[in-house]
Amino acid sequence: MSAATVTNKTGRAFNLAEQVRSGNVRAVSRLITLLESQHPDGTEALRLLTPDARPRIVIGVTGYPGAGKSTLVNELVRAYRERGMKVGVLAVDVSSALTGGALLGDRIRMQEHALDPGVYIRSMATRGTQGGLARTTDAARLVLEAAGYDVVLIETVGVGQNEADILNIAPTVVAVVAPGLGDEVQAMKAGLLETAHIIVVNKIDQSGAVCTLRDLREWCPIVIGTVATTGEGLPELLSAIVAHQSKQGFASHSN
Ligand SMILES: Nc1nc2c(ncn2[C@@H]2O[C@H](COP(=O)(O)OP(=O)(O)OP(=O)(O)O)[C@@H](O)[C@H]2O)c(=O)[nH]1
Ligand SMILES: [Mg+2]
C-alpha cells in the first residue's frame, strides 16, 4: 500500500470520525454501515472515536417475539425525550429467518419519533453470525455515544446466544414477556433469570396477567407489569432502571 493510499484512508476515517463527533446523523449512519460490512474505514474511524467521559444509559430490551418490545421502547424514548435527553435506538434483527416485516413493524411503531432530531433509530441485521450481535451492535453503541446520544436502547429478540450477548453490551437488560404464554414462560424462566435484570410483564390488560405476574415474582426480584400501548407501568419501569443503574455504580441522570 502506498503512502498516499494510507493517508487517503486515514483522512477519510478522520473526517468521518469528526462528523460523527459533531452529531452529524448521516455520518452516524454511514459509519454504522461501514462497520456492518467490516470496511477498514469503519474500523479506523471507530478507533478514532475516543469515548468521552459523559455518563450514558444503555438499556437492552429483549424477550419473546410480539411481546411488545418495540412499543415499550417507543415509550422509553418518549420518557427520555421528555427529560431532554438524546436517544438512539438499535433494533437488531438477529436471525435471517426473521423477515424484513418485523423491522418494518418496529419502524412504524416508533414512527412518532421519526421526525424528532433528538432520536436516531436504526435497524441492524447481524447476518446470523455467532457473536455478530455483540460485535456490530457494540460498535454501533459506541458510535451513538460518541455522537452525543445520552441513551442507547437496544431491542433484540431473546433467543439463544443473543440473550447472553446482550448482557455484554448493555449494563441493564429488560426482558419482556406477555401473559398467557403458559408453558413457554415456564421454559423461559431459567433463561430470563440469567439474562435480565428487570422483567416486564407487558399486556397486563390481557387475561392471565395476574397469574403470570404472581408466578414470575416468585422467581425474580424485579417484575413490573405494563401496558406499553397506554404507558401504564412506565414510571415504575423507569424507576427500576434508575435503581438498577445506581446499584451498578452508573451515574444516572434520568431523574
Ligand atoms: N393489548 C396490548 N397490546 C400491546 C401492548 N403492547 C404492545 N401491544 C401490541 O402487540 C403487538 C406487538 O407489539 P411490538 O411492540 O411490535 O412487539 P415486539 O416484541 O417488538 O415484536 P417483534 O419485534 O416482532 O418481536 C402490536 O400490535 C402492539 O400494538 C399492550 O400492553 N397491550
Ligand atoms: Mg419489535
Coordinates of C-alpha atoms and ligand atoms in Angstrom, one line a residue:
M1 CA 0.0 0.0 0.0
S2 CA 1.5 3.4 -1.0
A3 CA 1.9 6.2 1.5
A4 CA -0.7 8.2 -0.5
T5 CA -3.3 5.4 -0.1
V6 CA -2.6 5.2 3.6
T7 CA -3.0 8.9 4.0
N8 CA -6.2 8.9 2.0
K9 CA -7.7 6.1 4.1
T10 CA -6.7 7.7 7.4
G11 CA -8.0 11.1 6.1
R12 CA -11.4 9.6 5.2
A13 CA -11.7 7.9 8.6
F14 CA -10.6 11.0 10.4
N15 CA -13.2 13.2 8.6
L16 CA -15.9 10.6 9.3
A17 CA -15.0 10.4 13.0
E18 CA -15.0 14.2 13.2
Q19 CA -18.5 14.4 11.6
V20 CA -19.8 11.7 14.0
R21 CA -18.4 13.6 16.9
S22 CA -20.3 16.7 15.8
G23 CA -23.5 14.7 15.9
N24 CA -24.0 14.5 12.1
V25 CA -26.7 11.9 11.6
R26 CA -25.7 10.9 8.1
A27 CA -22.2 10.3 9.3
V28 CA -23.5 8.1 12.1
S29 CA -25.5 6.0 9.6
R30 CA -22.6 5.8 7.2
L31 CA -20.2 4.7 9.9
I32 CA -22.6 2.0 11.2
T33 CA -23.0 0.7 7.6
L34 CA -19.2 0.6 7.2
L35 CA -18.9 -1.3 10.5
E36 CA -21.6 -3.8 9.5
S37 CA -19.7 -4.6 6.3
Q38 CA -16.4 -4.6 8.2
H39 CA -14.9 -2.0 6.0
P40 CA -11.4 -0.8 7.1
D41 CA -12.5 2.8 7.0
G42 CA -15.2 2.0 9.6
T43 CA -12.8 0.2 11.8
E44 CA -10.3 3.1 11.6
A45 CA -13.0 5.7 12.3
L46 CA -14.2 3.8 15.3
R47 CA -10.7 3.7 16.7
L48 CA -10.5 7.4 16.4
L49 CA -13.7 7.9 18.4
T50 CA -12.4 8.1 21.8
P51 CA -15.2 7.6 24.3
D52 CA -15.9 10.7 26.3
A53 CA -16.5 10.7 30.0
R54 CA -20.1 11.6 30.0
P55 CA -22.3 9.0 31.6
R56 CA -24.6 7.2 29.2
I57 CA -27.6 5.0 29.8
V58 CA -27.5 1.8 27.8
I59 CA -30.5 -0.5 28.0
G60 CA -31.1 -3.8 26.3
V61 CA -34.7 -4.8 25.7
T62 CA -35.1 -8.5 24.9
G63 CA -37.9 -11.0 25.1
Y64 CA -40.4 -13.0 23.1
P65 CA -41.4 -12.1 19.6
G66 CA -44.5 -9.9 19.7
A67 CA -44.4 -9.3 23.5
G68 CA -44.4 -5.6 22.9
K69 CA -40.7 -4.7 22.9
S70 CA -40.9 -2.1 20.2
T71 CA -43.9 -0.5 21.8
L72 CA -42.2 -0.4 25.1
V73 CA -39.0 1.1 23.5
N74 CA -41.2 3.7 21.9
E75 CA -42.5 4.7 25.4
L76 CA -39.0 4.7 26.8
V77 CA -37.9 7.0 24.0
R78 CA -40.8 9.4 24.8
A79 CA -39.9 9.4 28.5
Y80 CA -36.2 10.2 28.0
R81 CA -37.0 12.8 25.4
E82 CA -39.3 14.5 28.0
R83 CA -36.2 14.7 30.1
G84 CA -34.3 16.5 27.3
M85 CA -32.1 13.6 26.5
K86 CA -31.0 12.5 23.0
V87 CA -31.9 8.9 22.4
G88 CA -30.5 6.3 20.0
V89 CA -32.4 3.0 19.2
L90 CA -30.8 0.0 17.7
A91 CA -33.4 -2.6 16.6
V92 CA -31.3 -5.7 16.0
D93 CA -32.6 -8.4 13.6
V94 CA -30.9 -11.5 15.0
S95 CA -31.8 -14.1 12.5
S96 CA -32.0 -14.4 8.8
A97 CA -35.3 -16.3 9.4
L98 CA -36.9 -13.1 10.5
T99 CA -38.3 -11.2 7.6
G100 CA -38.0 -7.5 7.0
G101 CA -41.6 -7.4 8.2
A102 CA -40.5 -7.3 11.9
L103 CA -38.1 -4.5 11.3
L104 CA -40.7 -2.6 9.3
G105 CA -43.1 -3.0 12.1
D106 CA -40.5 -1.6 14.6
R107 CA -40.1 1.4 12.4
I108 CA -43.9 2.0 12.2
R109 CA -44.3 1.6 16.0
M110 CA -41.5 4.2 16.6
Q111 CA -42.7 6.5 13.8
E112 CA -43.9 9.2 16.1
H113 CA -40.2 9.9 16.9
A114 CA -39.1 9.7 13.3
L115 CA -39.1 13.5 12.7
D116 CA -37.5 14.3 16.1
P117 CA -33.8 15.2 15.5
G118 CA -33.1 14.1 19.1
V119 CA -34.0 10.5 18.2
Y120 CA -32.0 8.2 16.0
I121 CA -33.5 4.8 15.0
R122 CA -31.5 2.2 13.2
S123 CA -32.4 -1.4 12.2
M124 CA -29.4 -3.7 12.1
A125 CA -29.0 -7.2 10.7
T126 CA -26.4 -9.4 12.2
R127 CA -26.3 -11.9 9.3
G128 CA -26.7 -14.8 11.5
T129 CA -23.1 -14.9 12.6
Q130 CA -22.5 -16.0 16.1
G131 CA -21.2 -13.2 18.2
G132 CA -22.4 -10.9 15.4
L133 CA -24.8 -9.1 17.7
A134 CA -22.1 -8.5 20.2
R135 CA -19.5 -7.1 17.7
T136 CA -21.6 -4.9 15.4
T137 CA -24.1 -3.7 18.0
D138 CA -21.5 -2.8 20.5
A139 CA -19.6 -0.8 17.8
A140 CA -22.9 1.0 16.9
R141 CA -23.4 1.8 20.5
L142 CA -20.0 3.4 20.7
V143 CA -20.8 5.4 17.6
L144 CA -24.0 6.7 19.1
E145 CA -22.3 7.6 22.4
A146 CA -19.6 9.5 20.5
A147 CA -22.3 11.3 18.5
G148 CA -23.8 12.6 21.8
Y149 CA -26.7 10.3 22.4
D150 CA -27.4 10.2 26.1
V151 CA -29.4 7.0 26.0
V152 CA -29.0 3.9 23.8
L153 CA -31.8 1.4 23.6
I154 CA -31.1 -1.9 22.0
E155 CA -34.0 -4.1 21.0
T156 CA -33.4 -7.7 20.2
V157 CA -35.4 -10.9 20.2
G158 CA -34.3 -13.0 23.1
V159 CA -33.3 -16.3 21.7
G160 CA -30.3 -18.5 22.5
Q161 CA -26.9 -16.8 22.2
N162 CA -28.4 -13.3 21.8
E163 CA -29.6 -13.4 25.4
A164 CA -26.0 -13.8 26.6
D165 CA -24.7 -11.4 24.1
I166 CA -26.9 -8.5 25.1
L167 CA -25.5 -8.7 28.6
N168 CA -22.1 -7.9 27.3
I169 CA -23.4 -4.8 25.6
A170 CA -26.0 -3.4 27.9
P171 CA -25.4 -3.0 31.7
T172 CA -29.2 -3.0 32.2
V173 CA -31.2 -5.7 30.4
V174 CA -35.0 -5.7 30.4
A175 CA -36.8 -8.9 29.4
V176 CA -40.3 -8.5 28.1
V177 CA -42.9 -11.3 28.3
A178 CA -46.7 -11.3 27.7
P179 CA -49.3 -13.1 29.8
G180 CA -50.8 -16.3 28.6
L181 CA -47.6 -17.9 27.3
G182 CA -48.1 -20.7 29.9
D183 CA -45.6 -23.4 29.4
E184 CA -43.4 -21.1 27.3
V185 CA -43.0 -18.8 30.3
Q186 CA -42.1 -21.8 32.4
A187 CA -39.4 -22.8 29.9
M188 CA -38.1 -19.3 29.7
K189 CA -37.7 -18.7 33.4
A190 CA -34.2 -20.0 33.8
G191 CA -33.0 -18.0 30.7
L192 CA -34.8 -14.9 31.9
L193 CA -33.2 -15.1 35.3
E194 CA -29.8 -15.5 33.9
T195 CA -30.2 -12.7 31.4
A196 CA -32.4 -10.0 32.7
H197 CA -32.1 -7.5 35.5
I198 CA -35.7 -6.4 35.1
I199 CA -38.6 -8.5 33.9
V200 CA -41.5 -6.7 32.3
V201 CA -44.9 -8.5 32.0
N202 CA -46.4 -6.4 29.2
K203 CA -50.0 -6.5 28.0
I204 CA -51.3 -6.8 31.6
D205 CA -54.6 -5.6 30.1
Q206 CA -55.0 -9.1 28.7
S207 CA -56.2 -12.2 30.6
G208 CA -53.8 -14.2 32.6
A209 CA -51.7 -11.2 33.6
V210 CA -52.3 -11.6 37.4
C211 CA -51.2 -15.2 37.2
T212 CA -48.1 -14.5 35.1
L213 CA -47.1 -11.6 37.4
R214 CA -47.5 -13.7 40.6
D215 CA -45.7 -16.7 39.0
L216 CA -42.6 -14.7 37.9
R217 CA -42.4 -12.7 41.2
E218 CA -41.7 -16.0 43.0
W219 CA -38.6 -16.3 40.8
C220 CA -37.4 -12.9 40.0
P221 CA -36.7 -9.9 42.3
I222 CA -37.9 -7.2 39.9
V223 CA -41.0 -7.9 37.9
I224 CA -43.1 -5.0 36.6
G225 CA -46.5 -5.0 34.9
T226 CA -47.0 -2.7 31.9
V227 CA -49.4 -1.8 29.2
A228 CA -47.0 -0.4 26.6
T229 CA -49.8 0.9 24.4
T230 CA -51.0 3.2 27.1
G231 CA -47.8 3.9 29.1
E232 CA -49.2 2.2 32.2
G233 CA -46.4 1.0 34.4
L234 CA -43.8 3.1 32.6
P235 CA -42.9 5.2 35.7
E236 CA -42.3 2.1 37.7
L237 CA -40.1 0.7 34.9
L238 CA -38.1 3.9 34.7
S239 CA -37.6 3.9 38.4
A240 CA -36.4 0.3 38.3
I241 CA -33.9 1.1 35.6
V242 CA -32.6 4.1 37.6
A243 CA -32.3 1.9 40.7
H244 CA -30.5 -0.9 38.9
Q245 CA -28.1 1.5 37.3
S246 CA -27.2 3.3 40.5
K247 CA -26.8 0.0 42.2
Q248 CA -24.2 -0.8 39.5
G249 CA -22.4 2.4 40.2
F250 CA -23.5 4.2 37.0
A251 CA -24.1 7.9 37.3
S252 CA -27.7 8.4 36.5
H253 CA -29.2 11.5 35.0
S254 CA -32.6 10.2 34.2
N255 CA -34.5 11.6 37.2
Ligands
LIG1 N1 -53.2 -5.3 24.4 C1 -51.9 -4.8 24.3 N2 -51.3 -4.9 23.1 C2 -50.0 -4.5 23.1 C3 -49.3 -4.0 24.2 N3 -48.1 -3.7 23.9 C4 -47.9 -3.9 22.6 N4 -49.1 -4.4 22.1 C5 -49.3 -4.8 20.7 O1 -48.7 -6.0 20.5 C6 -48.2 -6.1 19.1 C7 -46.7 -6.4 19.1 O2 -46.0 -5.3 19.6 P1 -44.5 -5.0 19.3 O3 -44.1 -3.8 20.1 O4 -44.3 -4.9 17.8 O5 -43.8 -6.3 19.8 P2 -42.3 -6.7 19.6 O6 -41.9 -7.5 20.8 O7 -41.4 -5.6 19.3 O8 -42.4 -7.7 18.3 P3 -41.2 -8.2 17.4 O9 -40.1 -7.1 17.3 O10 -41.9 -8.6 16.2 O11 -40.6 -9.4 18.2 C8 -48.6 -4.8 18.5 O12 -49.8 -4.9 17.8 C9 -48.8 -3.8 19.7 O13 -49.7 -2.8 19.4 C10 -50.1 -3.9 25.5 O14 -49.6 -3.6 26.5 N5 -51.3 -4.4 25.4
MG2 MG -40.1 -5.2 17.7

